[in-house]
Tab-separated table of N, CA and C in Angstrom:
chain	number	residue	atom	x	y	z
A	899	GLN	N	-79.975	-96.566	-77.773
A	899	GLN	CA	-80.222	-96.689	-79.389
A	899	GLN	C	-81.323	-95.557	-79.818
A	900	VAL	N	-81.053	-94.572	-80.543
A	900	VAL	CA	-82.017	-93.583	-80.847
A	900	VAL	C	-82.784	-94.129	-81.983
A	901	GLN	N	-84.053	-94.135	-81.844
A	901	GLN	CA	-85.083	-94.713	-82.988
A	901	GLN	C	-86.037	-93.511	-83.258
A	902	LEU	N	-86.446	-93.464	-84.531
A	902	LEU	CA	-87.388	-92.400	-84.941
A	902	LEU	C	-88.355	-93.262	-85.889
A	903	VAL	N	-89.666	-93.291	-85.618
A	903	VAL	CA	-90.414	-94.143	-86.369
A	903	VAL	C	-91.527	-93.173	-86.741
A	904	GLU	N	-91.653	-93.080	-88.109
A	904	GLU	CA	-92.903	-92.119	-88.918
A	904	GLU	C	-93.899	-93.237	-89.067
A	905	SER	N	-95.288	-92.321	-89.228
A	905	SER	CA	-96.505	-92.911	-89.383
A	905	SER	C	-97.333	-91.900	-89.973
A	906	GLY	N	-98.681	-92.452	-90.566
A	906	GLY	CA	-99.496	-91.437	-90.963
A	906	GLY	C	-99.492	-90.940	-92.212
A	907	GLY	N	-98.449	-91.485	-93.280
A	907	GLY	CA	-98.579	-91.173	-94.548
A	907	GLY	C	-99.496	-91.569	-95.294
A	908	GLY	N	-99.855	-91.240	-96.459
A	908	GLY	CA	-100.912	-91.791	-97.401
A	908	GLY	C	-101.286	-91.140	-98.752
A	909	SER	N	-102.446	-91.436	-99.475
A	909	SER	CA	-102.721	-91.069	-100.425
A	909	SER	C	-103.955	-90.099	-100.142
A	910	VAL	N	-103.953	-88.677	-100.611
A	910	VAL	CA	-105.217	-87.848	-100.558
A	910	VAL	C	-105.202	-86.864	-101.902
A	911	GLN	N	-106.370	-86.567	-102.041
A	911	GLN	CA	-106.615	-85.620	-103.191
A	911	GLN	C	-106.226	-84.176	-102.690
A	912	ALA	N	-106.041	-83.373	-103.832
A	912	ALA	CA	-105.556	-81.838	-103.502
A	912	ALA	C	-106.585	-81.213	-102.813
A	913	GLY	N	-106.099	-80.429	-101.696
A	913	GLY	CA	-107.133	-80.192	-100.852
A	913	GLY	C	-107.284	-80.582	-99.591
A	914	GLY	N	-106.824	-81.801	-99.461
A	914	GLY	CA	-107.039	-82.877	-98.288
A	914	GLY	C	-105.765	-82.592	-97.368
A	915	SER	N	-106.148	-83.269	-96.217
A	915	SER	CA	-105.186	-83.242	-95.018
A	915	SER	C	-104.744	-84.531	-94.676
A	916	LEU	N	-103.433	-84.692	-93.990
A	916	LEU	CA	-102.822	-85.761	-93.346
A	916	LEU	C	-102.232	-85.332	-91.999
A	917	ARG	N	-102.016	-86.214	-91.063
A	917	ARG	CA	-101.392	-85.886	-89.905
A	917	ARG	C	-100.390	-86.917	-89.900
A	918	LEU	N	-98.991	-86.518	-89.731
A	918	LEU	CA	-97.873	-87.363	-89.672
A	918	LEU	C	-97.313	-87.404	-88.200
A	919	SER	N	-97.031	-88.497	-87.825
A	919	SER	CA	-96.590	-88.777	-86.415
A	919	SER	C	-95.067	-89.258	-86.398
A	920	CYS	N	-94.374	-89.233	-85.373
A	920	CYS	CA	-92.895	-89.686	-85.139
A	920	CYS	C	-92.584	-90.147	-83.902
A	921	ALA	N	-92.800	-91.319	-83.623
A	921	ALA	CA	-92.494	-91.659	-82.305
A	921	ALA	C	-91.097	-91.488	-82.095
A	922	ALA	N	-90.434	-91.207	-81.053
A	922	ALA	CA	-89.073	-91.294	-80.762
A	922	ALA	C	-88.575	-91.889	-79.610
A	923	SER	N	-87.433	-92.375	-79.436
A	923	SER	CA	-86.896	-93.163	-78.472
A	923	SER	C	-85.429	-93.099	-78.182
A	924	GLY	N	-84.738	-93.393	-76.860
A	924	GLY	CA	-83.349	-93.458	-77.125
A	924	GLY	C	-82.605	-92.368	-76.891
A	925	TYR	N	-83.242	-91.181	-76.521
A	925	TYR	CA	-82.357	-89.900	-76.376
A	925	TYR	C	-83.272	-88.924	-75.395
A	926	THR	N	-82.833	-87.898	-74.977
A	926	THR	CA	-83.561	-86.894	-74.278
A	926	THR	C	-84.335	-86.013	-75.001
A	927	TYR	N	-85.621	-86.488	-75.504
A	927	TYR	CA	-86.486	-85.965	-76.195
A	927	TYR	C	-86.971	-84.403	-76.039
A	928	SER	N	-87.027	-84.370	-74.824
A	928	SER	CA	-87.537	-82.823	-74.396
A	928	SER	C	-86.629	-81.702	-74.832
A	929	THR	N	-85.559	-81.902	-74.719
A	929	THR	CA	-84.443	-80.968	-74.862
A	929	THR	C	-83.749	-80.688	-76.202
A	930	SER	N	-84.630	-81.609	-77.174
A	930	SER	CA	-83.747	-81.880	-78.481
A	930	SER	C	-84.541	-80.740	-79.410
A	931	CYS	N	-83.872	-80.417	-80.476
A	931	CYS	CA	-84.706	-79.945	-81.807
A	931	CYS	C	-84.993	-81.084	-82.878
A	932	MET	N	-86.144	-80.925	-83.217
A	932	MET	CA	-86.713	-81.756	-83.906
A	932	MET	C	-87.430	-81.186	-85.336
A	933	ALA	N	-87.374	-82.047	-86.479
A	933	ALA	CA	-87.964	-81.563	-87.551
A	933	ALA	C	-88.438	-82.597	-88.755
A	934	TRP	N	-89.307	-81.825	-89.586
A	934	TRP	CA	-89.641	-82.661	-90.863
A	934	TRP	C	-88.982	-82.282	-91.915
A	935	PHE	N	-88.546	-83.498	-92.589
A	935	PHE	CA	-88.090	-83.022	-93.971
A	935	PHE	C	-88.849	-83.836	-95.044
A	936	ARG	N	-88.550	-83.584	-96.431
A	936	ARG	CA	-89.129	-84.269	-97.450
A	936	ARG	C	-88.331	-84.232	-98.538
A	937	GLN	N	-88.312	-85.215	-99.186
A	937	GLN	CA	-87.939	-85.694	-100.494
A	937	GLN	C	-88.689	-86.208	-101.352
A	938	ALA	N	-88.493	-85.300	-102.632
A	938	ALA	CA	-89.366	-85.905	-104.035
A	938	ALA	C	-88.376	-86.547	-104.822
A	939	PRO	N	-89.113	-87.464	-105.838
A	939	PRO	CA	-88.038	-88.071	-106.571
A	939	PRO	C	-87.503	-87.107	-107.514
A	940	GLY	N	-86.098	-87.400	-107.525
A	940	GLY	CA	-85.300	-86.443	-108.271
A	940	GLY	C	-84.664	-85.345	-107.813
A	941	LYS	N	-85.082	-85.092	-106.430
A	941	LYS	CA	-84.606	-83.838	-105.719
A	941	LYS	C	-84.190	-84.001	-104.406
A	942	GLY	N	-83.555	-82.726	-104.038
A	942	GLY	CA	-82.791	-83.167	-102.608
A	942	GLY	C	-83.979	-83.208	-101.466
A	943	ARG	N	-83.146	-83.349	-100.339
A	943	ARG	CA	-83.871	-83.269	-99.240
A	943	ARG	C	-84.283	-81.829	-98.760
A	944	GLU	N	-85.285	-81.541	-98.306
A	944	GLU	CA	-85.572	-80.228	-97.722
A	944	GLU	C	-86.144	-80.167	-96.489
A	945	GLY	N	-85.767	-79.039	-95.814
A	945	GLY	CA	-86.525	-78.936	-94.447
A	945	GLY	C	-88.076	-78.452	-94.534
A	946	VAL	N	-88.757	-79.095	-93.658
A	946	VAL	CA	-90.318	-78.418	-94.007
A	946	VAL	C	-90.612	-77.483	-92.819
A	947	ALA	N	-90.206	-78.208	-91.671
A	947	ALA	CA	-90.620	-77.445	-90.243
A	947	ALA	C	-89.913	-78.095	-89.296
A	948	SER	N	-89.612	-77.255	-88.208
A	948	SER	CA	-88.715	-77.349	-87.004
A	948	SER	C	-89.368	-77.239	-85.771
A	949	ILE	N	-89.232	-77.711	-84.908
A	949	ILE	CA	-89.535	-77.302	-83.603
A	949	ILE	C	-88.538	-77.541	-82.458
A	950	GLU	N	-88.243	-76.291	-81.919
A	950	GLU	CA	-86.961	-76.338	-80.797
A	950	GLU	C	-87.658	-77.003	-79.626
A	951	ALA	N	-86.478	-76.994	-78.425
A	951	ALA	CA	-86.884	-77.453	-77.123
A	951	ALA	C	-87.688	-76.659	-76.688
A	952	ASP	N	-87.562	-75.233	-76.850
A	952	ASP	CA	-88.515	-74.163	-75.988
A	952	ASP	C	-90.019	-74.035	-76.524
A	953	GLY	N	-90.216	-74.969	-77.762
A	953	GLY	CA	-91.398	-74.986	-78.540
A	953	GLY	C	-91.470	-73.570	-79.744
A	954	SER	N	-90.230	-73.150	-80.083
A	954	SER	CA	-90.162	-72.330	-81.146
A	954	SER	C	-90.283	-73.154	-82.450
A	955	THR	N	-91.001	-72.701	-83.376
A	955	THR	CA	-91.295	-73.395	-84.666
A	955	THR	C	-90.783	-72.511	-85.895
A	956	THR	N	-90.279	-73.115	-86.892
A	956	THR	CA	-89.715	-72.426	-87.946
A	956	THR	C	-90.403	-73.350	-89.209
A	957	TYR	N	-90.791	-72.664	-90.209
A	957	TYR	CA	-91.390	-73.478	-91.619
A	957	TYR	C	-90.956	-73.068	-92.599
A	958	ALA	N	-90.829	-73.884	-93.685
A	958	ALA	CA	-90.339	-73.347	-95.026
A	958	ALA	C	-91.439	-72.540	-95.609
A	959	ASP	N	-91.188	-71.584	-96.418
A	959	ASP	CA	-92.156	-70.543	-97.109
A	959	ASP	C	-93.303	-71.384	-97.870
A	960	SER	N	-92.731	-72.477	-98.450
A	960	SER	CA	-93.958	-73.369	-99.209
A	960	SER	C	-94.965	-73.999	-98.460
A	961	VAL	N	-94.834	-74.185	-97.212
A	961	VAL	CA	-95.706	-74.509	-96.406
A	961	VAL	C	-96.503	-73.656	-95.113
A	962	LYS	N	-95.930	-72.553	-94.964
A	962	LYS	CA	-96.380	-71.566	-94.162
A	962	LYS	C	-97.942	-71.240	-94.419
A	963	GLY	N	-98.496	-71.576	-93.263
A	963	GLY	CA	-100.161	-71.154	-93.183
A	963	GLY	C	-100.953	-72.438	-93.493
A	964	ARG	N	-100.264	-73.480	-93.913
A	964	ARG	CA	-100.809	-74.704	-94.312
A	964	ARG	C	-100.429	-76.089	-93.315
A	965	PHE	N	-99.175	-76.024	-93.075
A	965	PHE	CA	-98.673	-77.166	-91.988
A	965	PHE	C	-98.231	-76.649	-90.765
A	966	THR	N	-98.722	-77.534	-89.914
A	966	THR	CA	-98.412	-77.184	-88.362
A	966	THR	C	-97.375	-78.336	-87.481
A	967	ILE	N	-96.326	-77.711	-87.119
A	967	ILE	CA	-95.647	-78.924	-86.539
A	967	ILE	C	-95.674	-78.890	-84.849
A	968	SER	N	-95.731	-79.753	-84.210
A	968	SER	CA	-96.322	-79.749	-82.674
A	968	SER	C	-95.255	-81.180	-82.145
A	969	LYS	N	-95.163	-81.365	-80.965
A	969	LYS	CA	-94.619	-82.409	-80.123
A	969	LYS	C	-95.547	-82.546	-78.868
A	970	ASP	N	-95.436	-83.837	-78.472
A	970	ASP	CA	-96.075	-84.036	-77.015
A	970	ASP	C	-95.072	-84.657	-76.184
A	971	ASN	N	-94.226	-84.031	-75.407
A	971	ASN	CA	-93.216	-84.511	-74.779
A	971	ASN	C	-93.314	-85.608	-74.013
A	972	ALA	N	-94.768	-85.690	-73.284
A	972	ALA	CA	-95.038	-86.804	-72.596
A	972	ALA	C	-95.065	-88.172	-73.410
A	973	LYS	N	-95.380	-88.252	-74.606
A	973	LYS	CA	-95.639	-89.245	-75.516
A	973	LYS	C	-94.334	-89.472	-76.227
A	974	ASN	N	-93.509	-88.519	-76.308
A	974	ASN	CA	-92.261	-88.616	-77.107
A	974	ASN	C	-92.605	-88.610	-78.505
A	975	THR	N	-93.613	-87.795	-79.068
A	975	THR	CA	-93.870	-88.177	-80.198
A	975	THR	C	-94.072	-86.599	-81.155
A	976	LEU	N	-93.652	-86.428	-82.091
A	976	LEU	CA	-93.446	-85.157	-83.107
A	976	LEU	C	-94.798	-85.461	-84.217
A	977	TYR	N	-95.431	-84.370	-84.420
A	977	TYR	CA	-96.489	-84.392	-85.466
A	977	TYR	C	-96.366	-83.500	-86.479
A	978	LEU	N	-96.842	-83.460	-87.516
A	978	LEU	CA	-96.995	-82.699	-88.581
A	978	LEU	C	-98.449	-82.678	-89.404
A	979	GLN	N	-99.179	-81.663	-88.873
A	979	GLN	CA	-100.603	-81.546	-89.178
A	979	GLN	C	-100.207	-80.798	-90.887
A	980	MET	N	-100.874	-81.421	-91.800
A	980	MET	CA	-100.783	-80.844	-93.006
A	980	MET	C	-102.009	-80.682	-93.925
A	981	ASN	N	-102.347	-79.493	-94.133
A	981	ASN	CA	-103.760	-79.123	-94.543
A	981	ASN	C	-103.531	-78.435	-95.963
A	982	SER	N	-104.761	-78.311	-96.588
A	982	SER	CA	-104.644	-77.897	-97.896
A	982	SER	C	-103.563	-78.356	-98.721
A	983	LEU	N	-103.529	-79.679	-98.992
A	983	LEU	CA	-102.379	-80.409	-99.530
A	983	LEU	C	-102.365	-79.961	-100.976
A	984	LYS	N	-101.302	-79.850	-101.618
A	984	LYS	CA	-101.061	-79.650	-103.026
A	984	LYS	C	-100.161	-80.924	-103.529
A	985	PRO	N	-100.544	-81.138	-104.958
A	985	PRO	CA	-99.393	-81.932	-105.578
A	985	PRO	C	-98.025	-81.925	-105.465
A	986	GLU	N	-97.738	-80.809	-105.263
A	986	GLU	CA	-96.149	-80.496	-105.257
A	986	GLU	C	-95.515	-80.970	-103.589
A	987	ASP	N	-96.865	-81.267	-102.728
A	987	ASP	CA	-96.384	-81.594	-101.252
A	987	ASP	C	-96.035	-83.232	-101.386
A	988	THR	N	-96.196	-83.919	-102.886
A	988	THR	CA	-95.887	-85.161	-102.714
A	988	THR	C	-94.269	-85.333	-102.428
A	989	ALA	N	-93.850	-86.071	-101.624
A	989	ALA	CA	-92.729	-86.672	-100.993
A	989	ALA	C	-92.628	-87.751	-100.323
A	990	MET	N	-91.596	-88.183	-99.938
A	990	MET	CA	-91.268	-89.163	-98.883
A	990	MET	C	-91.053	-87.976	-97.591
A	991	TYR	N	-91.529	-88.083	-96.635
A	991	TYR	CA	-91.474	-87.369	-95.251
A	991	TYR	C	-90.409	-88.053	-94.278
A	992	TYR	N	-89.655	-87.284	-93.811
A	992	TYR	CA	-88.686	-87.805	-92.777
A	992	TYR	C	-88.889	-86.856	-91.554
A	993	CYS	N	-88.818	-87.612	-90.439
A	993	CYS	CA	-88.551	-87.152	-89.104
A	993	CYS	C	-86.950	-86.842	-88.501
A	994	ALA	N	-86.529	-85.989	-88.071
A	994	ALA	CA	-85.172	-85.875	-87.687
A	994	ALA	C	-84.953	-85.406	-86.453
A	995	ALA	N	-84.066	-85.670	-85.732
A	995	ALA	CA	-83.764	-85.027	-84.580
A	995	ALA	C	-82.115	-84.725	-84.077
A	996	GLU	N	-82.114	-83.780	-83.139
A	996	GLU	CA	-80.709	-83.419	-82.846
A	996	GLU	C	-80.686	-83.312	-81.464
A	997	PRO	N	-80.240	-83.997	-80.571
A	997	PRO	CA	-80.331	-83.995	-79.066
A	997	PRO	C	-79.509	-82.747	-78.614
A	998	GLY	N	-78.632	-82.175	-79.396
A	998	GLY	CA	-77.609	-81.117	-78.868
A	998	GLY	C	-78.139	-79.702	-79.322
A	999	GLY	N	-79.334	-79.709	-79.944
A	999	GLY	CA	-79.903	-78.415	-80.415
A	999	GLY	C	-79.007	-77.834	-81.449
A	1000	ILE	N	-79.700	-76.857	-81.994
A	1000	ILE	CA	-79.230	-76.139	-83.450
A	1000	ILE	C	-79.411	-74.564	-83.426
A	1001	LEU	N	-78.326	-73.969	-83.805
A	1001	LEU	CA	-78.817	-72.568	-84.265
A	1001	LEU	C	-80.004	-72.236	-84.938
A	1002	ARG	N	-80.875	-71.422	-84.454
A	1002	ARG	CA	-82.392	-71.240	-84.908
A	1002	ARG	C	-81.893	-70.789	-86.742
A	1003	SER	N	-81.245	-70.142	-86.972
A	1003	SER	CA	-80.823	-69.866	-88.361
A	1003	SER	C	-80.291	-71.241	-89.044
A	1004	LEU	N	-80.315	-72.354	-88.543
A	1004	LEU	CA	-79.812	-73.433	-89.351
A	1004	LEU	C	-81.107	-74.738	-88.984
A	1005	VAL	N	-81.992	-74.440	-88.184
A	1005	VAL	CA	-82.886	-75.545	-88.021
A	1005	VAL	C	-83.782	-76.244	-89.066
A	1006	LEU	N	-83.514	-75.642	-90.185
A	1006	LEU	CA	-84.165	-76.420	-91.380
A	1006	LEU	C	-82.923	-77.122	-92.458
A	1007	GLY	N	-81.698	-76.986	-91.926
A	1007	GLY	CA	-80.447	-77.571	-92.540
A	1007	GLY	C	-80.549	-79.103	-92.623
A	1008	VAL	N	-80.420	-79.810	-93.874
A	1008	VAL	CA	-80.540	-81.229	-93.458
A	1008	VAL	C	-79.079	-81.651	-92.650
A	1009	LEU	N	-77.826	-80.882	-92.821
A	1009	LEU	CA	-76.679	-81.719	-92.268
A	1009	LEU	C	-76.485	-81.394	-90.724
A	1010	GLU	N	-77.744	-80.415	-90.254
A	1010	GLU	CA	-77.653	-80.068	-88.817
A	1010	GLU	C	-78.505	-81.372	-87.993
A	1011	TYR	N	-79.070	-82.439	-88.440
A	1011	TYR	CA	-79.576	-83.557	-87.708
A	1011	TYR	C	-78.642	-84.823	-87.811
A	1012	GLY	N	-78.479	-85.317	-86.693
A	1012	GLY	CA	-77.773	-86.530	-86.254
A	1012	GLY	C	-78.695	-87.935	-86.569
A	1013	TYR	N	-79.989	-87.715	-86.494
A	1013	TYR	CA	-80.779	-88.797	-86.284
A	1013	TYR	C	-81.860	-88.627	-87.252
A	1014	TRP	N	-82.253	-89.842	-88.041
A	1014	TRP	CA	-83.307	-89.750	-88.933
A	1014	TRP	C	-84.187	-91.057	-88.909
A	1015	GLY	N	-85.481	-90.994	-89.162
A	1015	GLY	CA	-86.388	-92.016	-89.584
A	1015	GLY	C	-86.136	-92.694	-90.952
A	1016	GLN	N	-87.114	-93.639	-91.234
A	1016	GLN	CA	-86.929	-94.390	-92.445
A	1016	GLN	C	-87.878	-93.594	-93.469
A	1017	GLY	N	-88.919	-92.674	-92.919
A	1017	GLY	CA	-89.924	-91.878	-93.714
A	1017	GLY	C	-91.003	-92.559	-93.862
A	1018	THR	N	-91.942	-91.761	-94.343
A	1018	THR	CA	-93.389	-92.023	-94.584
A	1018	THR	C	-93.821	-91.348	-95.965
A	1019	GLN	N	-94.579	-92.088	-96.736
A	1019	GLN	CA	-94.781	-91.504	-98.125
A	1019	GLN	C	-96.061	-90.686	-98.266
A	1020	VAL	N	-95.938	-89.487	-98.828
A	1020	VAL	CA	-97.387	-88.675	-99.057
A	1020	VAL	C	-97.355	-88.544	-100.222
A	1021	THR	N	-98.582	-88.547	-101.178
A	1021	THR	CA	-99.021	-88.498	-102.244
A	1021	THR	C	-100.243	-87.958	-102.372
A	1022	VAL	N	-99.994	-86.716	-103.362
A	1022	VAL	CA	-101.241	-85.846	-103.399
A	1022	VAL	C	-101.619	-85.765	-104.648
A	1023	SER	N	-102.684	-85.977	-105.165
A	1023	SER	CA	-103.151	-86.253	-106.483
A	1023	SER	C	-104.053	-85.009	-106.747
A	1024	SER	N	-104.110	-84.488	-108.170
A	1024	SER	CA	-104.848	-83.236	-108.346
A	1024	SER	C	-106.166	-83.662	-108.785
């Protein structure tokens, strides 16, 4: 049974930092494509960052230079380091995984991922 459990969300002021974690189990973690998505109230879910099995990363333009995705295969854990946070980063953040891999051009696509966590809330105040 695949499980993805996020943690690390919270409330910070603009300019602050948070580190999200996603503990994964139940599938071959090291060969999977994994990603972080977010969904703000009244908006659709959008891809934030992805990391492929070979370590290649992709970022949404809105977070480039501020967010860093990484993974620890030994701990089966995915991370998202978020720096220079802005109020527009406020959203529920979700971890997603696709054991079968994804075409690089589609790695931030919501429909490409078969497994999702429950989410962790990030709130950034101005």
